[in-house]
Coordinates of C-alpha atoms (C1' of nucleotides) in Angstrom, one line a residue:
Chain A
M3 CA -42.4 11.5 -10.3
T4 CA -40.0 12.9 -7.7
T5 CA -37.2 11.3 -5.8
G6 CA -39.8 8.9 -4.3
P7 CA -39.6 7.4 -0.9
R8 CA -36.2 6.6 0.3
Q9 CA -37.8 3.4 1.4
R10 CA -35.4 1.0 -0.2
T11 CA -35.5 -2.5 1.2
R12 CA -32.5 -3.1 3.4
Q13 CA -29.9 -5.4 1.9
Q14 CA -29.2 -8.7 3.5
H15 CA -25.5 -7.9 4.2
D16 CA -26.5 -4.7 5.7
E17 CA -29.0 -6.3 8.0
I18 CA -26.5 -8.9 9.1
A19 CA -23.9 -6.2 9.8
R20 CA -26.4 -4.2 11.8
Y21 CA -27.4 -7.2 13.8
L22 CA -23.8 -8.0 14.7
R23 CA -22.9 -4.4 15.5
T24 CA -25.8 -4.0 17.8
A25 CA -25.1 -7.4 19.5
I26 CA -21.5 -6.4 20.0
R27 CA -22.4 -2.9 21.3
E28 CA -25.0 -4.3 23.7
G29 CA -22.6 -6.8 25.0
S30 CA -24.2 -10.0 23.7
F31 CA -20.7 -10.7 22.3
Q32 CA -18.0 -9.5 24.6
P33 CA -14.4 -8.7 23.5
G34 CA -12.6 -12.0 23.1
D35 CA -15.8 -13.9 22.4
E36 CA -16.2 -15.8 19.2
L37 CA -18.9 -14.7 16.8
P38 CA -21.2 -17.3 15.3
S39 CA -19.5 -19.0 12.4
E40 CA -20.4 -18.0 8.8
A41 CA -22.4 -21.2 8.4
E42 CA -24.5 -20.4 11.5
L43 CA -25.1 -16.8 10.3
T44 CA -26.0 -18.1 6.9
R45 CA -28.7 -20.3 8.5
K46 CA -29.8 -17.7 11.0
F47 CA -30.5 -15.2 8.2
S48 CA -31.6 -17.7 5.6
S49 CA -28.9 -16.2 3.4
S50 CA -25.8 -17.4 1.7
R51 CA -22.2 -17.0 2.4
G52 CA -21.7 -13.9 0.3
P53 CA -23.8 -11.5 2.3
V54 CA -22.5 -12.9 5.5
R55 CA -18.9 -12.3 4.4
Q56 CA -19.8 -8.8 3.2
A57 CA -21.1 -8.0 6.6
M58 CA -18.0 -9.6 8.3
S59 CA -15.8 -7.6 6.0
A60 CA -17.5 -4.4 6.9
L61 CA -17.1 -5.1 10.6
R62 CA -13.4 -6.1 10.0
G63 CA -12.9 -2.8 8.2
E64 CA -14.4 -1.0 11.3
G65 CA -11.9 -2.8 13.5
L66 CA -14.7 -4.5 15.4
I67 CA -13.6 -8.1 14.7
S68 CA -10.6 -10.2 13.8
S69 CA -10.7 -13.3 11.7
G70 CA -8.4 -15.6 9.8
R71 CA -8.1 -18.9 8.1
G72 CA -9.1 -21.7 10.4
R73 CA -9.7 -19.4 13.3
R74 CA -13.1 -18.5 14.6
T75 CA -13.9 -14.8 14.3
V76 CA -13.5 -13.0 17.5
V77 CA -14.7 -9.7 18.9
L78 CA -12.0 -7.1 19.5
D79 CA -11.7 -4.7 22.3
N80 CA -13.5 -1.7 21.0
V81 CA -15.7 1.3 21.3
L82 CA -17.6 2.7 18.5
T83 CA -15.4 4.3 15.9
Q84 CA -15.9 7.0 13.4
S85 CA -14.2 6.2 10.2
F86 CA -12.1 9.2 9.4
D87 CA -13.3 9.9 5.9
D88 CA -16.9 10.3 6.5
V89 CA -17.1 12.1 9.8
I90 CA -19.1 15.0 8.8
S91 CA -22.2 14.9 11.0
F92 CA -22.7 13.4 14.4
S93 CA -26.3 12.6 13.4
Q94 CA -25.2 10.9 10.3
W95 CA -22.6 8.9 12.0
C96 CA -25.1 7.7 14.6
H97 CA -27.5 6.6 12.0
A98 CA -24.8 4.7 10.2
S99 CA -24.0 3.0 13.5
D100 CA -27.7 2.3 14.3
I101 CA -27.7 4.7 17.2
V102 CA -30.4 7.2 17.9
P103 CA -28.8 10.7 18.1
G104 CA -30.1 13.3 20.3
Q105 CA -29.4 16.9 21.2
I106 CA -30.2 19.3 24.0
T107 CA -29.5 22.9 23.1
Q108 CA -27.9 24.8 25.9
R109 CA -27.4 28.1 24.1
V110 CA -27.9 29.7 20.7
A111 CA -26.6 33.3 20.3
R112 CA -25.8 36.0 17.8
E113 CA -22.8 37.8 19.2
P114 CA -19.6 39.5 18.2
A115 CA -16.6 37.3 17.6
E116 CA -13.8 37.4 20.1
K117 CA -10.3 37.7 18.7
S118 CA -9.1 34.1 18.3
L119 CA -12.5 32.9 17.0
A120 CA -12.5 35.8 14.5
A121 CA -9.1 34.7 13.3
S122 CA -10.3 31.1 12.9
L123 CA -13.3 32.2 10.9
R124 CA -11.2 34.6 8.9
I125 CA -13.5 37.5 9.7
S126 CA -12.7 40.8 11.5
D127 CA -12.5 41.1 15.2
G128 CA -16.0 41.9 16.6
D129 CA -17.9 40.8 13.4
P130 CA -21.2 39.1 14.3
I131 CA -21.2 35.3 14.5
V132 CA -23.8 32.7 15.5
S133 CA -22.7 30.3 18.2
V134 CA -24.4 27.1 19.2
F135 CA -23.8 25.1 22.4
R136 CA -25.4 21.7 22.5
L137 CA -25.2 18.5 24.5
R138 CA -25.3 15.5 22.2
L139 CA -26.8 12.1 23.1
M140 CA -26.4 8.6 21.9
D141 CA -29.4 6.5 22.7
D142 CA -30.5 9.2 25.2
V143 CA -27.2 9.0 27.0
P144 CA -24.8 12.0 27.1
A145 CA -21.9 11.4 24.8
M146 CA -20.5 14.7 23.5
V147 CA -20.6 18.5 24.0
E148 CA -20.6 20.5 20.9
R149 CA -19.7 24.2 20.4
L150 CA -20.3 25.5 16.9
N151 CA -19.5 28.9 15.6
Y152 CA -20.6 30.3 12.2
P153 CA -20.1 33.6 10.5
L154 CA -23.4 35.4 10.2
E155 CA -23.6 34.7 6.5
F156 CA -24.0 31.0 7.2
G157 CA -25.2 31.3 10.8
R158 CA -28.5 33.0 9.8
H159 CA -29.6 29.6 8.5
V160 CA -28.9 28.2 11.9
L161 CA -30.8 30.9 13.7
A162 CA -33.9 30.0 11.7
F163 CA -33.5 26.4 12.6
D164 CA -34.7 24.5 15.6
T165 CA -31.4 23.3 17.0
D166 CA -33.2 20.7 19.1
S167 CA -34.7 19.0 16.1
G168 CA -31.6 17.4 14.5
S169 CA -28.7 17.9 12.2
I170 CA -27.5 21.4 11.5
Y171 CA -25.2 20.0 8.9
Q172 CA -28.1 18.6 7.0
E173 CA -30.0 21.9 7.3
L174 CA -27.1 23.8 5.9
I175 CA -26.9 21.5 3.0
E176 CA -30.6 21.9 2.3
Q177 CA -30.2 25.7 2.5
G178 CA -27.7 25.4 -0.3
V179 CA -24.5 26.0 1.6
D180 CA -21.8 24.2 -0.2
I181 CA -19.7 22.4 2.4
N182 CA -16.8 21.2 0.4
R183 CA -13.9 20.6 2.7
A184 CA -13.2 20.2 6.3
S185 CA -10.1 20.1 8.5
R186 CA -10.1 18.4 11.9
T187 CA -7.6 18.5 14.7
I188 CA -7.8 15.9 17.4
D189 CA -6.4 16.1 20.9
A190 CA -7.3 15.6 24.5
V191 CA -8.5 18.0 27.2
G192 CA -9.9 17.7 30.7
A193 CA -13.6 18.4 31.2
N194 CA -14.2 22.0 32.3
D195 CA -17.2 22.9 34.6
D196 CA -19.7 23.0 31.8
D197 CA -18.5 19.8 30.1
A198 CA -18.4 18.0 33.4
R199 CA -21.9 19.0 34.4
L200 CA -23.5 18.1 31.0
L201 CA -21.6 14.9 30.5
E202 CA -22.1 13.9 34.2
V203 CA -18.5 13.2 34.9
P204 CA -16.0 14.8 37.3
V205 CA -14.2 18.0 36.3
G206 CA -10.9 17.0 34.6
T207 CA -12.1 13.8 33.1
P208 CA -10.2 13.2 29.9
L209 CA -12.2 14.1 26.8
L210 CA -11.4 13.6 23.2
R211 CA -11.6 16.9 21.5
V212 CA -12.2 17.4 17.8
R213 CA -11.8 20.9 16.5
R214 CA -13.3 21.3 13.0
R215 CA -13.2 23.9 10.4
A216 CA -15.4 23.6 7.3
F217 CA -14.9 25.5 4.0
T218 CA -16.7 26.2 0.8
T219 CA -15.2 25.5 -2.5
T220 CA -14.1 29.1 -2.7
G221 CA -12.2 28.7 0.6
D222 CA -14.6 30.7 2.8
V223 CA -14.8 29.4 6.4
I224 CA -18.3 28.1 7.1
E225 CA -17.8 26.8 10.6
S226 CA -15.3 26.6 13.4
S227 CA -16.3 24.1 16.1
D228 CA -15.1 22.2 19.2
D229 CA -16.6 18.8 19.9
R230 CA -15.7 17.0 23.1
Y231 CA -16.4 13.3 23.3
L232 CA -16.5 10.9 26.2
P233 CA -13.7 8.6 25.2
W234 CA -15.6 5.5 26.0
K235 CA -18.4 6.6 23.8
A236 CA -16.4 7.3 20.7
S237 CA -13.0 7.1 19.2
F238 CA -11.4 7.6 15.8
T239 CA -9.8 5.1 13.6
M240 CA -7.9 5.5 10.5
N241 CA -6.1 3.1 8.1
S242 CA -3.1 3.8 6.1
T243 CA -1.2 1.8 3.6
R244 CA 2.4 1.9 2.6
G245 CA 2.6 3.7 -0.7
N246 CA -0.9 5.1 -0.3
P247 CA -0.4 7.8 2.3
S248 CA -3.2 8.7 4.6
S249 CA -4.6 12.1 4.8
M250 CA -3.9 12.4 8.5
S251 CA -0.9 14.0 10.0
L252 CA 0.5 14.4 13.4
I253 CA 1.1 18.0 14.3
S254 CA 3.5 19.3 16.9
G255 CA 2.3 21.5 19.6
T256 CA 4.1 24.5 21.0
Chain B
M8 CA 7.9 -27.5 12.5
T9 CA 9.2 -25.9 9.4
T10 CA 7.8 -22.5 9.2
G11 CA 8.7 -22.8 5.6
P12 CA 9.5 -20.0 3.2
R13 CA 7.1 -17.2 3.5
Q14 CA 6.9 -17.7 -0.2
R15 CA 3.1 -17.8 -0.5
T16 CA 1.8 -17.5 -4.0
R17 CA 0.2 -14.1 -4.5
Q18 CA -3.5 -14.2 -4.7
Q19 CA -5.3 -13.0 -7.8
H20 CA -7.2 -10.2 -6.1
D21 CA -4.0 -9.0 -4.6
E22 CA -2.3 -9.0 -7.9
I23 CA -5.1 -7.0 -9.5
A24 CA -5.1 -4.5 -6.7
R25 CA -1.3 -4.1 -7.0
Y26 CA -1.6 -3.5 -10.7
L27 CA -4.3 -0.9 -10.3
R28 CA -2.5 0.9 -7.4
T29 CA 0.7 1.0 -9.4
A30 CA -1.0 2.2 -12.5
I31 CA -2.8 5.0 -10.6
R32 CA 0.3 5.9 -8.7
E33 CA 2.4 6.2 -11.9
G34 CA -0.3 8.2 -13.7
S35 CA -1.5 5.6 -16.2
F36 CA -4.9 6.4 -14.7
Q37 CA -5.3 10.1 -13.9
P38 CA -7.7 11.5 -11.3
G39 CA -11.1 11.6 -13.0
D40 CA -10.3 8.9 -15.4
E41 CA -12.4 5.8 -15.6
L42 CA -10.9 2.5 -14.6
P43 CA -11.4 -0.5 -16.9
S44 CA -14.7 -2.1 -16.3
E45 CA -15.0 -5.2 -14.1
A46 CA -15.6 -7.3 -17.3
E47 CA -12.4 -5.9 -18.9
L48 CA -10.3 -6.6 -15.8
T49 CA -11.8 -10.1 -15.6
R50 CA -10.6 -10.8 -19.1
K51 CA -7.2 -9.0 -18.7
F52 CA -6.3 -11.2 -15.7
S53 CA -8.1 -14.3 -16.8
S54 CA -9.9 -14.3 -13.6
S55 CA -13.5 -14.0 -12.5
R56 CA -15.6 -11.2 -11.1
G57 CA -15.0 -12.2 -7.4
P58 CA -11.3 -11.3 -7.3
V59 CA -11.8 -8.2 -9.4
R60 CA -14.4 -6.9 -7.0
Q61 CA -12.2 -7.8 -4.0
A62 CA -9.4 -5.7 -5.5
M63 CA -11.8 -2.8 -6.2
S64 CA -13.1 -3.0 -2.7
A65 CA -9.6 -2.7 -1.4
L66 CA -8.9 0.3 -3.5
R67 CA -12.2 1.9 -2.5
G68 CA -11.3 1.3 1.1
E69 CA -8.1 3.2 0.5
G70 CA -10.0 6.1 -0.9
L71 CA -8.4 5.7 -4.3
I72 CA -11.5 5.1 -6.4
S73 CA -15.2 5.7 -6.3
S74 CA -17.9 3.5 -7.8
G75 CA -21.6 3.0 -7.9
R76 CA -24.4 1.2 -9.6
G77 CA -24.5 2.0 -13.2
R78 CA -21.5 4.4 -13.0
R79 CA -18.1 3.6 -14.2
T80 CA -15.5 3.4 -11.5
V81 CA -13.4 6.6 -11.5
V82 CA -10.0 7.5 -10.0
L83 CA -10.2 10.1 -7.3
D84 CA -7.7 12.9 -6.8
N85 CA -5.6 11.5 -4.1
V86 CA -4.5 14.1 -1.6
L87 CA -0.9 13.5 -0.7
T88 CA 0.0 14.9 2.7
Q89 CA 2.3 13.0 5.0
S90 CA 3.8 9.7 3.9
F91 CA 3.0 6.6 5.8
D92 CA 6.5 6.3 7.1
D93 CA 6.3 9.7 8.7
V94 CA 3.1 8.9 10.5
I95 CA 4.1 5.5 11.8
S96 CA 7.4 6.5 13.3
F97 CA 7.8 9.0 16.1
S98 CA 11.5 9.4 15.2
Q99 CA 10.8 10.2 11.6
W100 CA 8.0 12.6 12.4
C101 CA 10.3 14.5 14.8
H102 CA 13.0 14.7 12.1
A103 CA 10.4 16.0 9.6
S104 CA 9.4 18.6 12.2
D105 CA 12.9 19.6 13.0
I106 CA 12.7 18.2 16.5
V107 CA 15.3 16.0 18.2
P108 CA 13.7 12.8 19.2
G109 CA 14.8 10.9 22.3
Q110 CA 13.9 7.7 24.1
I111 CA 14.5 6.3 27.6
T112 CA 13.7 2.6 27.7
Q113 CA 11.9 1.6 30.8
R114 CA 11.4 -2.1 30.2
V115 CA 12.0 -4.7 27.5
A116 CA 10.6 -8.2 28.1
R117 CA 9.8 -11.4 26.4
E118 CA 6.7 -12.8 28.1
P119 CA 3.5 -14.7 27.4
A120 CA 0.6 -12.7 25.9
E121 CA -2.4 -12.1 27.9
K122 CA -5.8 -12.8 26.4
S123 CA -6.8 -9.5 24.8
L124 CA -3.3 -8.8 23.6
A125 CA -3.1 -12.2 22.0
A126 CA -6.4 -11.6 20.2
S127 CA -5.1 -8.3 19.0
L128 CA -1.9 -9.8 17.7
R129 CA -3.9 -12.8 16.3
I130 CA -1.8 -15.3 18.2
S131 CA -2.8 -17.8 20.8
D132 CA -3.3 -17.0 24.4
G133 CA 0.0 -17.4 26.2
D134 CA 2.2 -17.3 23.1
P135 CA 5.4 -15.4 23.6
I136 CA 5.6 -11.8 22.8
V137 CA 8.1 -9.0 23.1
S138 CA 7.0 -5.9 24.8
V139 CA 8.8 -2.6 25.0
F140 CA 8.0 0.3 27.3
R141 CA 9.7 3.6 26.5
L142 CA 9.5 7.3 27.4
R143 CA 9.9 9.4 24.3
L144 CA 11.3 12.9 24.3
M145 CA 11.1 15.9 22.0
D146 CA 14.1 18.1 22.3
D147 CA 15.0 16.3 25.6
V148 CA 11.6 17.0 27.1
P149 CA 9.1 14.2 27.9
A150 CA 6.3 14.1 25.3
M151 CA 5.0 10.6 25.0
V152 CA 5.0 7.1 26.6
E153 CA 5.1 4.2 24.3
R154 CA 4.1 0.6 24.9
L155 CA 4.9 -1.7 22.0
N156 CA 4.0 -5.4 21.7
Y157 CA 5.3 -7.7 19.0
P158 CA 4.7 -11.4 18.3
L159 CA 8.0 -13.3 18.8
E160 CA 8.4 -13.7 15.1
F161 CA 9.0 -10.0 14.7
G162 CA 9.9 -9.2 18.3
R163 CA 13.1 -11.1 18.1
H164 CA 14.5 -8.3 16.0
V165 CA 13.6 -5.9 18.7
L166 CA 15.3 -8.0 21.4
A167 CA 18.5 -7.9 19.4
F168 CA 18.2 -4.1 19.2
D169 CA 19.3 -1.4 21.5
T170 CA 16.0 0.3 22.2
D171 CA 17.7 3.4 23.6
S172 CA 19.4 4.0 20.3
G173 CA 16.6 5.0 18.1
S174 CA 13.8 4.0 15.8
I175 CA 12.5 0.4 16.2
Y176 CA 10.4 0.9 13.1
Q177 CA 13.4 1.7 11.0
E178 CA 15.2 -1.4 12.5
L179 CA 12.3 -3.6 11.5
I180 CA 12.4 -2.3 8.0
E181 CA 16.1 -3.0 7.8
Q182 CA 15.6 -6.5 9.0
G183 CA 13.3 -7.1 6.1
V184 CA 10.0 -6.9 7.9
D185 CA 7.4 -5.7 5.4
I186 CA 5.2 -3.3 7.2
N187 CA 2.4 -2.7 4.7
R188 CA -0.6 -1.3 6.5
A189 CA -1.5 0.2 9.8
S190 CA -4.7 0.9 11.6
R191 CA -4.8 3.6 14.3
T192 CA -7.5 4.3 16.9
I193 CA -7.4 7.6 18.7
D194 CA -9.0 8.4 22.0
A195 CA -8.3 10.1 25.3
V196 CA -7.3 8.6 28.6
G197 CA -6.1 9.9 32.0
A198 CA -2.5 9.4 32.9
N199 CA -2.0 6.4 35.2
D200 CA 0.8 6.2 37.8
D201 CA 3.5 5.2 35.3
D202 CA 2.4 7.7 32.7
A203 CA 2.3 10.5 35.3
R204 CA 5.7 9.8 36.7
L205 CA 7.4 9.6 33.4
L206 CA 5.7 12.6 31.8
E207 CA 6.0 14.6 35.0
V208 CA 2.3 15.5 35.2
P209 CA -0.4 14.7 37.8
V210 CA -2.2 11.4 37.7
G211 CA -5.4 11.8 35.6
T212 CA -4.0 14.4 33.3
P213 CA -5.7 14.0 29.9
L214 CA -3.5 12.2 27.4
L215 CA -4.0 11.6 23.7
R216 CA -3.9 7.9 23.2
V217 CA -3.0 6.3 19.8
R218 CA -3.4 2.6 19.6
R219 CA -1.8 1.2 16.5
R220 CA -1.8 -2.2 14.8
A221 CA 0.6 -2.8 11.9
F222 CA 0.3 -5.5 9.3
T223 CA 2.3 -7.3 6.7
T224 CA 1.1 -7.6 3.1
T225 CA -0.2 -11.0 3.9
G226 CA -2.2 -9.7 6.8
D227 CA 0.0 -10.9 9.7
V228 CA 0.0 -8.6 12.7
I229 CA 3.4 -7.1 13.3
E230 CA 2.7 -4.9 16.2
S231 CA 0.0 -3.8 18.6
S232 CA 0.9 -0.6 20.4
D233 CA -0.3 2.1 22.8
D234 CA 1.2 5.6 22.6
R235 CA 0.1 8.3 25.0
Y236 CA 1.0 11.9 24.1
L237 CA 0.9 15.0 26.2
P238 CA -1.9 16.9 24.3
W239 CA 0.1 20.1 24.3
K240 CA 3.0 18.4 22.6
A241 CA 1.2 16.7 19.8
S242 CA -2.2 16.4 18.1
F243 CA -3.6 14.9 14.9
T244 CA -5.0 16.7 12.0
M245 CA -7.0 15.4 9.1
N246 CA -8.5 16.9 6.0
S247 CA -11.4 15.5 4.1
T248 CA -13.3 16.6 1.0
R249 CA -17.0 16.3 0.4
G250 CA -16.7 14.2 -2.7
N251 CA -14.3 11.8 -1.2
P252 CA -15.7 8.5 -0.1
S253 CA -15.8 6.7 3.1
S254 CA -13.1 4.3 4.2
M255 CA -15.6 1.6 4.8
S256 CA -14.4 -1.5 3.3
L257 CA -16.6 -3.9 1.6
I258 CA -15.7 -7.2 0.0
S259 CA -17.3 -8.9 -2.9
G260 CA -20.0 -11.4 -2.4
T261 CA -18.6 -14.1 -4.6
Chain C
dG16 C1' -0.2 -38.2 31.6
dC17 C1' 1.6 -36.8 27.3
dT18 C1' 2.4 -36.9 22.3
dG19 C1' 1.1 -37.1 17.6
dA20 C1' -1.9 -38.2 13.7
dG21 C1' -5.9 -37.3 11.6
dG22 C1' -10.5 -35.8 11.0
dA23 C1' -13.8 -32.1 11.7
dT24 C1' -14.4 -27.4 11.3
dA25 C1' -13.4 -22.6 10.2
dT26 C1' -12.3 -18.9 7.2
dG27 C1' -10.0 -17.5 2.6
dT28 C1' -10.2 -17.8 -2.4
dA29 C1' -12.2 -18.7 -6.9
dT30 C1' -15.7 -19.7 -10.5
dG31 C1' -20.3 -19.5 -12.6
dT32 C1' -24.8 -17.9 -12.8
dA33 C1' -28.6 -14.9 -12.3
dC34 C1' -30.9 -10.8 -11.4
dA35 C1' -31.4 -5.8 -9.6
dA36 C1' -30.7 -1.1 -10.2
dG37 C1' -28.7 2.7 -11.9
dT38 C1' -26.3 5.3 -16.3
dT39 C1' -25.3 5.9 -21.0
dT40 C1' -26.3 5.6 -25.7
dG41 C1' -28.6 5.6 -29.7
dA42 C1' -32.5 4.8 -32.5
dT43 C1' -37.1 6.5 -33.4
dG44 C1' -40.9 9.4 -34.0
dT45 C1' -42.6 13.9 -34.1
Chain D
dA15 C1' -33.6 19.7 -34.3
dC16 C1' -35.4 17.8 -30.3
dA17 C1' -37.6 15.0 -26.9
dT18 C1' -38.7 10.2 -25.7
dC19 C1' -38.1 5.6 -24.9
dA20 C1' -35.7 1.2 -25.1
dA21 C1' -31.6 -1.4 -25.4
dA22 C1' -27.0 -2.0 -23.9
dC23 C1' -24.0 -1.2 -20.8
dT24 C1' -22.2 -0.7 -15.7
dT25 C1' -21.8 -1.9 -10.9
dG26 C1' -24.3 -4.0 -6.7
dT27 C1' -26.4 -8.1 -4.6
dA28 C1' -27.3 -13.0 -4.1
dC29 C1' -26.9 -18.0 -4.4
dA30 C1' -24.5 -22.6 -5.2
dT31 C1' -20.4 -24.9 -5.4
dA32 C1' -15.7 -26.3 -5.0
dC33 C1' -11.4 -26.3 -3.2
dA34 C1' -7.3 -24.2 -0.2
dT35 C1' -5.5 -23.6 4.1
dA36 C1' -5.2 -22.9 8.9
dT37 C1' -6.9 -24.3 13.5
dC38 C1' -9.0 -27.1 16.9
dC39 C1' -10.3 -31.4 19.0
dT40 C1' -10.5 -36.2 19.6
dC41 C1' -8.5 -40.3 20.2
dA42 C1' -5.2 -43.9 19.6
dG43 C1' -0.7 -45.2 21.0
dC44 C1' 2.9 -44.9 24.1

DNA sequence: GCTGAGGATATGTATGTACAAGTTTGATGT
DNA sequence: ACATCAAACTTGTACATACATATCCTCAGC
């Protein structure tokens, strides 16, 4: 007996949450609108209040809705958000959000590293790297451009992989690369010529840039990447509590 | 109407969560240790499983613990980076980075809340709010425009404060407002006319936008704000580790 | 037309019960 | 000594119920 099919019947609360997320995303419930009451959802899904409240709680945690004693639950002004702790893979995030991820590879190359990239990957200037340049889609609509750079040691797995077929992250995991830690820096940039063409927006359109470096347990750099999101397709949220500091920090530029 | 003392008996789940947070923080439960089982906590607090699971859910959402079917709940090694106070306050962040913060108030007003803002602050449409619009400086150079909105309950402290003199956050703390939790959403926008004029950049320049909502322990919304940074003056970084869990919150079924 | 009281309704909290689905543990048989 | 299996945990999910507490709406009274 192996792992068996990951078939797993979907839980009720999960199903309710997905229904609401989808309805909100597709505009069936606009920002400011009231969601159906818990009682209505209970009837609609032939469930009980528990699962309904679990779903609501999930959505509240994602910042999608706001609720309170006596008040109807309302939809907040929102775009999809990645929860900071589990942003690892674009594909994975899409699946969690019930979106179909897509990718159109623009370029895959094995080439010598230029100076700044070499420094970022902690290799020598001119050492070979594997670089990938892809347009990423959400439900077949352009959403992000992705520039990935790997030292050859890890990049060789990428060269042997069809980059149009899915998640590189998952492929690396399956190849036994132990991705242990990642560091992300978020800022804003204007779309350059390539970005603008692929994302179908004017040059200079504000994009949300996420630069990521991933490490093994031993501290070797696996990846140095630059993702640029259309800000109306994705944003980042994080929660912090007094006394329980968040892992995010604001860094001063030059 | 007598607003009455904000006395409010503490809820069981809140008390349990506080106990566990404190115990973890003070080292009674070390990273890797197992927490008491739900059954034990139920007995210890003479409660039922619902509140215990709500507390666990809160801690899981804060990334303090990890749990799963069949497995005991274990304490994670919490990565301390920047304290909550440093992240929430521009002034404190500047001081920590050895930068002189500055502010030039553009506008302070008491006005009725428009619809979306009212929803965000969880008050009624048209209820009075206090809004502040400031240009923030780093070493006397424009770096960020700040739009703050408070319900009157908290905003009255702001009205009585010289907004050119420093940190509103610190003032609120000193006035006894208990700022407990904050949620931030980060994305990118182009500079509008006001932004461009104050930051001395062309209209449309990409800015890093941070929308923040701050809450009291009881869940009341203190603030809903919109900060826009020049991306070459500030950015966000974040570290995550593979083992560490998502910040998805889930609440017990009960 | 406006105000205020009160009921209807909404979400938040708490308890009890039952079962599902993993993990750990220990007894048993070889 | 070792592998195997079953019992005894653990946490996850679900349902029924009750009450607390805040909001909204209706309608009587002025």
